[in-house]
Amino acid sequence: MSYLEIENVTKCYEGARAVENVSFTVAEGEFVTLLGPSGSGKSTTLNLIAGLSLPDSGRIRCGDLTYYDDRQKISLPIEARNLGLVFQSYALWPHMTVRENVEFPLRLRKVARKLRHERVEATLQLVEMKALSERYPHELSGGQQQRVALARTLVYEPKILLLDEPLSNLDAKLRERARSWLADIRNDIGITTIYVTHDHGEALSLSDRIVVLNKGQIAQIGTPRELYERPSDPFVAEFIGSVNFIEGIASGGSSDIPVLELAGGQRLAVADAGKISVGRRASAAIRPDKIVIAGLGVEPDGKELNRLKATLLNRSYFGSSWQYNFDIGGSVLKVESSLEFNGNEATLLIPPSQIRTFEVAA
């Protein structure tokens, strides 16, 4: 059952549509990420849910409570929505200790002293900051400040947690640790969460579902696996991880599986025939980690398995994996493998089921 409902929400700024007819639902306890590049409308959508900005049209509901409805002229103020917000800037009070920062929202709400103490202690324990509770913000690292900002939000038990790029100010190593820690917190408390990011790694690792936004509109909604393995269009395929695009002319092939005739004379059998028409130019999207170098590691099964002749152009070592660039006759295929390949000529193995095809506009 839906807990949060966003229906046909539109927001314009100076005549330009920042968000256009955006609709999606969030179940209670679900972690949903709004993912997209800068200017895609993800932060605007979050602000509309929070009440920091008002839509021009549409409806936003949480349970039995209507946050906004243009038809019924309902617009609930931000303080009445009981939401928790954490932004890129943690905005901690510099003259307050960690404990005082976390306690401050409860003081504003006039929560009794005993209950305040209990909630603060429990929340500091949850975010693993109890040992540093008497420090001031300037005495904390960026990751520790981020935990305090989250604790300050969680302590008053909001209905929904809204996180706007909360890890973007951290360096790569600290961001990775914070992501793991945030996943643990999310599993522990099970609070309904809307998370905004442009980082597909964060979205894939943290989310129950992802809403991909592009130019103010929803491009696709799905689980991390659905979006990675079955993107709805080239934008989603390219934004969710690394991908190869190879163009060719669609033909009927020699079996029930359609084929792309590639520029270099090779042929590529594809499985999702519904996306292309015979005789039309089409683009095949292939994840680098779905391609296997013949003779290197476990080879995929299947009688329709694609076998492309390839010449190695270059390779790069990333510690846990190798990245290879192969020429297949005018097109370059990127391949990722945990194993080292030392040859020059190779056969690349690609199951048709791992290829997504899209017609190329004339």
GROMACS .gro file of C-alpha atoms in nm:
model
  362
    1MET     CA    1   0.000   0.000   0.000
    2SER     CA    2   0.127   0.348  -0.090
    3TYR     CA    3   0.233   0.568   0.198
    4LEU     CA    4   0.353   0.872   0.003
    5GLU     CA    5   0.183   0.967  -0.323
    6ILE     CA    6   0.307   1.225  -0.571
    7GLU     CA    7   0.054   1.279  -0.850
    8ASN     CA    8   0.109   1.485  -1.168
    9VAL     CA    9   0.326   1.741  -0.992
   10THR     CA   10   0.452   2.029  -1.205
   11LYS     CA   11   0.677   2.320  -1.106
   12CYS     CA   12   0.793   2.608  -1.328
   13TYR     CA   13   1.059   2.871  -1.265
   14GLU     CA   14   1.047   3.182  -1.486
   15GLY     CA   15   0.857   2.995  -1.755
   16ALA     CA   16   1.087   2.691  -1.757
   17ARG     CA   17   0.947   2.359  -1.630
   18ALA     CA   18   1.177   2.224  -1.359
   19VAL     CA   19   0.939   1.931  -1.293
   20GLU     CA   20   0.668   1.819  -1.534
   21ASN     CA   21   0.382   1.581  -1.446
   22VAL     CA   22   0.591   1.375  -1.205
   23SER     CA   23   0.403   1.085  -1.044
   24PHE     CA   24   0.528   0.805  -0.822
   25THR     CA   25   0.443   0.634  -0.494
   26VAL     CA   26   0.650   0.522  -0.196
   27ALA     CA   27   0.549   0.238   0.036
   28GLU     CA   28   0.585   0.270   0.411
   29GLY     CA   29   0.942   0.185   0.511
   30GLU     CA   30   1.064   0.194   0.152
   31PHE     CA   31   1.392   0.360   0.047
   32VAL     CA   32   1.340   0.540  -0.286
   33THR     CA   33   1.614   0.734  -0.463
   34LEU     CA   34   1.561   1.024  -0.701
   35LEU     CA   35   1.850   0.988  -0.946
   36GLY     CA   36   1.954   1.212  -1.231
   37PRO     CA   37   2.208   1.466  -1.358
   38SER     CA   38   2.219   1.829  -1.250
   39GLY     CA   39   1.904   2.009  -1.359
   40SER     CA   40   1.696   1.692  -1.387
   41GLY     CA   41   1.448   1.803  -1.119
   42LYS     CA   42   1.540   1.566  -0.837
   43SER     CA   43   1.610   1.830  -0.569
   44THR     CA   44   1.310   2.033  -0.685
   45THR     CA   45   1.090   1.726  -0.636
   46LEU     CA   46   1.231   1.675  -0.286
   47ASN     CA   47   1.169   2.041  -0.199
   48LEU     CA   48   0.808   2.010  -0.318
   49ILE     CA   49   0.752   1.710  -0.091
   50ALA     CA   50   0.910   1.895   0.200
   51GLY     CA   51   0.709   2.214   0.145
   52LEU     CA   52   1.017   2.430   0.088
   53SER     CA   53   0.864   2.511  -0.249
   54LEU     CA   54   0.505   2.476  -0.372
   55PRO     CA   55   0.399   2.301  -0.695
   56ASP     CA   56   0.210   2.487  -0.965
   57SER     CA   57  -0.021   2.187  -0.999
   58GLY     CA   58  -0.066   1.831  -0.880
   59ARG     CA   59  -0.117   1.657  -0.547
   60ILE     CA   60   0.110   1.526  -0.269
   61ARG     CA   61  -0.030   1.299   0.005
   62CYS     CA   62   0.119   1.106   0.297
   63GLY     CA   63  -0.118   0.849   0.443
   64ASP     CA   64  -0.442   1.031   0.523
   65LEU     CA   65  -0.273   1.372   0.522
   66THR     CA   66  -0.275   1.591   0.212
   67TYR     CA   67   0.039   1.805   0.187
   68TYR     CA   68  -0.066   1.983  -0.130
   69ASP     CA   69  -0.361   1.975  -0.371
   70ASP     CA   70  -0.407   2.255  -0.623
   71ARG     CA   71  -0.769   2.158  -0.698
   72GLN     CA   72  -0.876   2.159  -0.334
   73LYS     CA   73  -0.656   2.462  -0.254
   74ILE     CA   74  -0.471   2.270   0.019
   75SER     CA   75  -0.113   2.368   0.105
   76LEU     CA   76   0.018   2.236   0.434
   77PRO     CA   77   0.307   2.438   0.583
   78ILE     CA   78   0.643   2.264   0.624
   79GLU     CA   79   0.624   2.253   1.005
   80ALA     CA   80   0.295   2.058   0.988
   81ARG     CA   81   0.432   1.781   0.765
   82ASN     CA   82   0.657   1.616   1.027
   83LEU     CA   83   0.937   1.546   0.783
   84GLY     CA   84   1.308   1.506   0.849
   85LEU     CA   85   1.548   1.686   0.616
   86VAL     CA   86   1.924   1.645   0.576
   87PHE     CA   87   2.099   1.851   0.309
   88GLN     CA   88   2.448   1.879   0.159
   89SER     CA   89   2.533   2.145   0.416
   90TYR     CA   90   2.489   1.990   0.760
   91ALA     CA   91   2.415   2.332   0.919
   92LEU     CA   92   2.512   2.231   1.272
   93TRP     CA   93   2.505   2.497   1.544
   94PRO     CA   94   2.876   2.578   1.598
   95HIS     CA   95   2.828   2.690   1.962
   96MET     CA   96   2.648   2.368   2.060
   97THR     CA   97   2.800   2.030   2.140
   98VAL     CA   98   2.696   1.718   1.952
   99ARG     CA   99   2.449   1.632   2.227
  100GLU     CA  100   2.302   1.985   2.231
  101ASN     CA  101   2.265   1.987   1.851
  102VAL     CA  102   2.077   1.658   1.860
  103GLU     CA  103   1.860   1.769   2.153
  104PHE     CA  104   1.770   2.106   2.000
  105PRO     CA  105   1.470   1.987   1.785
  106LEU     CA  106   1.317   1.826   2.094
  107ARG     CA  107   1.354   2.148   2.293
  108LEU     CA  108   1.173   2.335   2.015
  109ARG     CA  109   0.892   2.080   2.037
  110LYS     CA  110   0.883   2.118   2.419
  111VAL     CA  111   0.944   1.748   2.478
  112ALA     CA  112   0.975   1.661   2.849
  113ARG     CA  113   1.332   1.643   2.987
  114LYS     CA  114   1.326   1.270   3.068
  115LEU     CA  115   1.197   1.175   2.724
  116ARG     CA  116   1.445   1.416   2.562
  117HIS     CA  117   1.732   1.245   2.740
  118GLU     CA  118   1.612   0.897   2.640
  119ARG     CA  119   1.570   0.988   2.274
  120VAL     CA  120   1.903   1.169   2.249
  121GLU     CA  121   2.090   0.879   2.409
  122ALA     CA  122   1.922   0.624   2.181
  123THR     CA  123   1.983   0.830   1.866
  124LEU     CA  124   2.348   0.900   1.948
  125GLN     CA  125   2.393   0.527   2.001
  126LEU     CA  126   2.224   0.457   1.666
  127VAL     CA  127   2.461   0.684   1.472
  128GLU     CA  128   2.764   0.574   1.675
  129MET     CA  129   2.838   0.923   1.809
  130LYS     CA  130   2.779   0.870   2.181
  131ALA     CA  131   3.151   0.877   2.261
  132LEU     CA  132   3.185   1.218   2.092
  133SER     CA  133   2.870   1.373   2.234
  134GLU     CA  134   3.054   1.657   2.415
  135ARG     CA  135   3.256   1.770   2.116
  136TYR     CA  136   3.175   2.077   1.906
  137PRO     CA  137   3.120   2.061   1.527
  138HIS     CA  138   3.462   2.208   1.446
  139GLU     CA  139   3.619   1.918   1.635
  140LEU     CA  140   3.452   1.659   1.410
  141SER     CA  141   3.537   1.516   1.069
  142GLY     CA  142   3.301   1.562   0.775
  143GLY     CA  143   3.164   1.211   0.818
  144GLN     CA  144   3.103   1.267   1.189
  145GLN     CA  145   2.924   1.595   1.118
  146GLN     CA  146   2.707   1.413   0.867
  147ARG     CA  147   2.610   1.161   1.137
  148VAL     CA  148   2.519   1.438   1.378
  149ALA     CA  149   2.301   1.606   1.115
  150LEU     CA  150   2.121   1.278   1.057
  151ALA     CA  151   2.082   1.217   1.432
  152ARG     CA  152   1.935   1.564   1.478
  153THR     CA  153   1.672   1.473   1.220
  154LEU     CA  154   1.596   1.122   1.344
  155VAL     CA  155   1.561   1.220   1.711
  156TYR     CA  156   1.212   1.368   1.670
  157GLU     CA  157   1.086   1.059   1.478
  158PRO     CA  158   0.969   1.213   1.149
  159LYS     CA  159   0.722   1.033   0.923
  160ILE     CA  160   0.955   1.054   0.624
  161LEU     CA  161   1.329   1.113   0.596
  162LEU     CA  162   1.440   1.338   0.308
  163LEU     CA  163   1.809   1.328   0.218
  164ASP     CA  164   1.946   1.567  -0.044
  165GLU     CA  165   2.296   1.458  -0.156
  166PRO     CA  166   2.406   1.405   0.208
  167LEU     CA  167   2.735   1.238   0.112
  168SER     CA  168   2.847   1.476  -0.163
  169ASN     CA  169   3.079   1.678   0.065
  170LEU     CA  170   3.279   1.371   0.167
  171ASP     CA  171   3.588   1.239  -0.008
  172ALA     CA  172   3.566   0.910  -0.199
  173LYS     CA  173   3.688   0.681   0.080
  174LEU     CA  174   3.477   0.847   0.348
  175ARG     CA  175   3.174   0.847   0.117
  176GLU     CA  176   3.208   0.472   0.069
  177ARG     CA  177   3.219   0.413   0.446
  178ALA     CA  178   2.929   0.653   0.504
  179ARG     CA  179   2.723   0.473   0.242
  180SER     CA  180   2.773   0.142   0.422
  181TRP     CA  181   2.688   0.304   0.754
  182LEU     CA  182   2.376   0.467   0.608
  183ALA     CA  183   2.262   0.129   0.473
  184ASP     CA  184   2.295  -0.018   0.825
  185ILE     CA  185   2.093   0.271   0.973
  186ARG     CA  186   1.827   0.227   0.710
  187ASN     CA  187   1.793  -0.145   0.791
  188ASP     CA  188   1.784  -0.079   1.165
  189ILE     CA  189   1.506   0.180   1.173
  190GLY     CA  190   1.310   0.110   0.853
  191ILE     CA  191   1.197   0.470   0.810
  192THR     CA  192   1.038   0.576   0.480
  193THR     CA  193   1.317   0.757   0.294
  194ILE     CA  194   1.352   0.974  -0.017
  195TYR     CA  195   1.716   1.007  -0.118
  196VAL     CA  196   1.849   1.247  -0.382
  197THR     CA  197   2.176   1.181  -0.562
  198HIS     CA  198   2.350   1.198  -0.899
  199ASP     CA  199   2.574   0.903  -0.803
  200HIS     CA  200   2.445   0.579  -0.957
  201GLY     CA  201   2.660   0.372  -0.718
  202GLU     CA  202   2.484   0.522  -0.417
  203ALA     CA  203   2.146   0.466  -0.579
  204LEU     CA  204   2.214   0.104  -0.673
  205SER     CA  205   2.356   0.007  -0.333
  206LEU     CA  206   2.102   0.180  -0.106
  207SER     CA  207   1.765   0.178  -0.282
  208ASP     CA  208   1.461  -0.045  -0.287
  209ARG     CA  209   1.353   0.144  -0.599
  210ILE     CA  210   1.499   0.425  -0.809
  211VAL     CA  211   1.318   0.707  -0.989
  212VAL     CA  212   1.537   0.824  -1.278
  213LEU     CA  213   1.468   1.185  -1.376
  214ASN     CA  214   1.573   1.355  -1.699
  215LYS     CA  215   1.489   1.717  -1.783
  216GLY     CA  216   1.216   1.732  -1.520
  217GLN     CA  217   1.040   1.414  -1.629
  218ILE     CA  218   1.052   1.054  -1.512
  219ALA     CA  219   1.258   0.840  -1.749
  220GLN     CA  220   1.208   0.511  -1.562
  221ILE     CA  221   1.110   0.371  -1.221
  222GLY     CA  222   1.232   0.033  -1.102
  223THR     CA  223   1.449  -0.171  -0.870
  224PRO     CA  224   1.825  -0.126  -0.902
  225ARG     CA  225   1.852  -0.456  -1.090
  226GLU     CA  226   1.567  -0.369  -1.328
  227LEU     CA  227   1.726  -0.037  -1.419
  228TYR     CA  228   2.074  -0.183  -1.461
  229GLU     CA  229   1.970  -0.489  -1.663
  230ARG     CA  230   1.659  -0.359  -1.841
  231PRO     CA  231   1.692   0.017  -1.901
  232SER     CA  232   1.397   0.172  -2.084
  233ASP     CA  233   1.602   0.401  -2.308
  234PRO     CA  234   1.963   0.495  -2.393
  235PHE     CA  235   1.966   0.776  -2.133
  236VAL     CA  236   1.889   0.536  -1.848
  237ALA     CA  237   2.131   0.275  -1.983
  238GLU     CA  238   2.414   0.529  -1.994
  239PHE     CA  239   2.335   0.698  -1.662
  240ILE     CA  240   2.305   0.375  -1.462
  241GLY     CA  241   2.662   0.249  -1.483
  242SER     CA  242   2.899   0.191  -1.772
  243VAL     CA  243   2.764   0.078  -2.111
  244ASN     CA  244   2.869   0.016  -2.471
  245PHE     CA  245   2.653   0.137  -2.760
  246ILE     CA  246   2.696  -0.031  -3.101
  247GLU     CA  247   2.488   0.067  -3.401
  248GLY     CA  248   2.379  -0.158  -3.686
  249ILE     CA  249   2.095  -0.243  -3.924
  250ALA     CA  250   1.830  -0.480  -3.794
  251SER     CA  251   1.765  -0.792  -4.001
  252GLY     CA  252   1.562  -1.109  -3.952
  253GLY     CA  253   1.865  -1.330  -3.902
  254SER     CA  254   1.873  -1.704  -3.964
  255SER     CA  255   1.658  -1.796  -3.662
  256ASP     CA  256   1.381  -1.651  -3.449
  257ILE     CA  257   1.631  -1.416  -3.285
  258PRO     CA  258   1.680  -1.088  -3.476
  259VAL     CA  259   2.026  -0.974  -3.576
  260LEU     CA  260   2.210  -0.644  -3.607
  261GLU     CA  261   2.437  -0.617  -3.910
  262LEU     CA  262   2.739  -0.422  -3.783
  263ALA     CA  263   2.949  -0.181  -3.987
  264GLY     CA  264   3.255  -0.408  -3.979
  265GLY     CA  265   3.066  -0.701  -4.133
  266GLN     CA  266   3.004  -0.889  -3.809
  267ARG     CA  267   2.660  -0.980  -3.680
  268LEU     CA  268   2.507  -0.944  -3.335
  269ALA     CA  269   2.209  -1.158  -3.230
  270VAL     CA  270   1.977  -0.976  -2.989
  271ALA     CA  271   1.692  -1.101  -2.770
  272ASP     CA  272   1.456  -0.803  -2.719
  273ALA     CA  273   1.306  -0.801  -3.069
  274GLY     CA  274   1.022  -0.573  -2.964
  275LYS     CA  275   1.251  -0.272  -2.954
  276ILE     CA  276   1.363  -0.278  -3.321
  277SER     CA  277   1.216  -0.309  -3.672
  278VAL     CA  278   1.377  -0.497  -3.961
  279GLY     CA  279   1.562  -0.263  -4.194
  280ARG     CA  280   1.590   0.016  -3.938
  281ARG     CA  281   1.909   0.140  -3.775
  282ALA     CA  282   1.928   0.032  -3.413
  283SER     CA  283   2.164   0.071  -3.120
  284ALA     CA  284   2.267  -0.220  -2.898
  285ALA     CA  285   2.345  -0.143  -2.533
  286ILE     CA  286   2.586  -0.391  -2.370
  287ARG     CA  287   2.728  -0.372  -2.018
  288PRO     CA  288   3.109  -0.420  -2.013
  289ASP     CA  289   3.081  -0.673  -1.729
  290LYS     CA  290   2.843  -0.892  -1.936
  291ILE     CA  291   3.105  -0.956  -2.206
  292VAL     CA  292   3.341  -1.253  -2.166
  293ILE     CA  293   3.675  -1.297  -2.341
  294ALA     CA  294   3.682  -1.653  -2.483
  295GLY     CA  295   3.925  -1.873  -2.293
  296LEU     CA  296   3.930  -1.637  -1.995
  297GLY     CA  297   3.715  -1.752  -1.705
  298VAL     CA  298   3.375  -1.924  -1.716
  299GLU     CA  299   3.211  -1.897  -2.059
  300PRO     CA  300   2.836  -1.835  -2.090
  301ASP     CA  301   2.604  -2.102  -2.234
  302GLY     CA  302   2.362  -2.075  -2.526
  303LYS     CA  303   2.351  -2.183  -2.890
  304GLU     CA  304   2.277  -1.825  -3.003
  305LEU     CA  305   2.583  -1.694  -2.818
  306ASN     CA  306   2.745  -1.404  -3.004
  307ARG     CA  307   3.112  -1.457  -3.096
  308LEU     CA  308   3.273  -1.134  -3.214
  309LYS     CA  309   3.626  -1.121  -3.351
  310ALA     CA  310   3.816  -0.843  -3.172
  311THR     CA  311   4.156  -0.677  -3.155
  312LEU     CA  312   4.286  -0.539  -2.828
  313LEU     CA  313   4.345  -0.164  -2.837
  314ASN     CA  314   4.449  -0.100  -2.477
  315ARG     CA  315   4.393  -0.213  -2.121
  316SER     CA  316   4.388  -0.055  -1.774
  317TYR     CA  317   4.440  -0.213  -1.433
  318PHE     CA  318   4.210  -0.103  -1.146
  319GLY     CA  319   4.326  -0.339  -0.872
  320SER     CA  320   4.017  -0.558  -0.842
  321SER     CA  321   3.951  -0.561  -1.217
  322TRP     CA  322   4.090  -0.501  -1.564
  323GLN     CA  323   3.930  -0.279  -1.828
  324TYR     CA  324   3.993  -0.364  -2.193
  325ASN     CA  325   3.907  -0.172  -2.510
  326PHE     CA  326   3.860  -0.393  -2.816
  327ASP     CA  327   3.810  -0.301  -3.183
  328ILE     CA  328   3.541  -0.518  -3.348
  329GLY     CA  329   3.574  -0.367  -3.695
  330GLY     CA  330   3.513   0.004  -3.663
  331SER     CA  331   3.339  -0.005  -3.326
  332VAL     CA  332   3.504  -0.012  -2.983
  333LEU     CA  333   3.379  -0.243  -2.708
  334LYS     CA  334   3.478  -0.189  -2.345
  335VAL     CA  335   3.512  -0.512  -2.145
  336GLU     CA  336   3.552  -0.544  -1.768
  337SER     CA  337   3.698  -0.858  -1.612
  338SER     CA  338   3.865  -0.966  -1.290
  339LEU     CA  339   4.107  -1.174  -1.501
  340GLU     CA  340   4.413  -1.062  -1.698
  341PHE     CA  341   4.422  -1.103  -2.078
  342ASN     CA  342   4.764  -1.086  -2.243
  343GLY     CA  343   4.687  -1.149  -2.609
  344ASN     CA  344   4.618  -0.918  -2.904
  345GLU     CA  345   4.340  -1.102  -3.090
  346ALA     CA  346   4.035  -1.232  -2.905
  347THR     CA  347   3.683  -1.364  -2.943
  348LEU     CA  348   3.426  -1.180  -2.733
  349LEU     CA  349   3.128  -1.383  -2.607
  350ILE     CA  350   2.799  -1.200  -2.552
  351PRO     CA  351   2.466  -1.369  -2.466
  352PRO     CA  352   2.176  -1.213  -2.663
  353SER     CA  353   1.980  -1.186  -2.337
  354GLN     CA  354   2.239  -0.934  -2.207
  355ILE     CA  355   2.180  -0.691  -2.495
  356ARG     CA  356   1.921  -0.411  -2.494
  357THR     CA  357   1.830  -0.259  -2.829
  358PHE     CA  358   1.684   0.081  -2.917
  359GLU     CA  359   1.585   0.219  -3.255
  360VAL     CA  360   1.794   0.513  -3.372
  361ALA     CA  361   1.594   0.818  -3.474
  362ALA     CA  362   1.611   0.887  -3.848
   0.00000   0.00000   0.00000
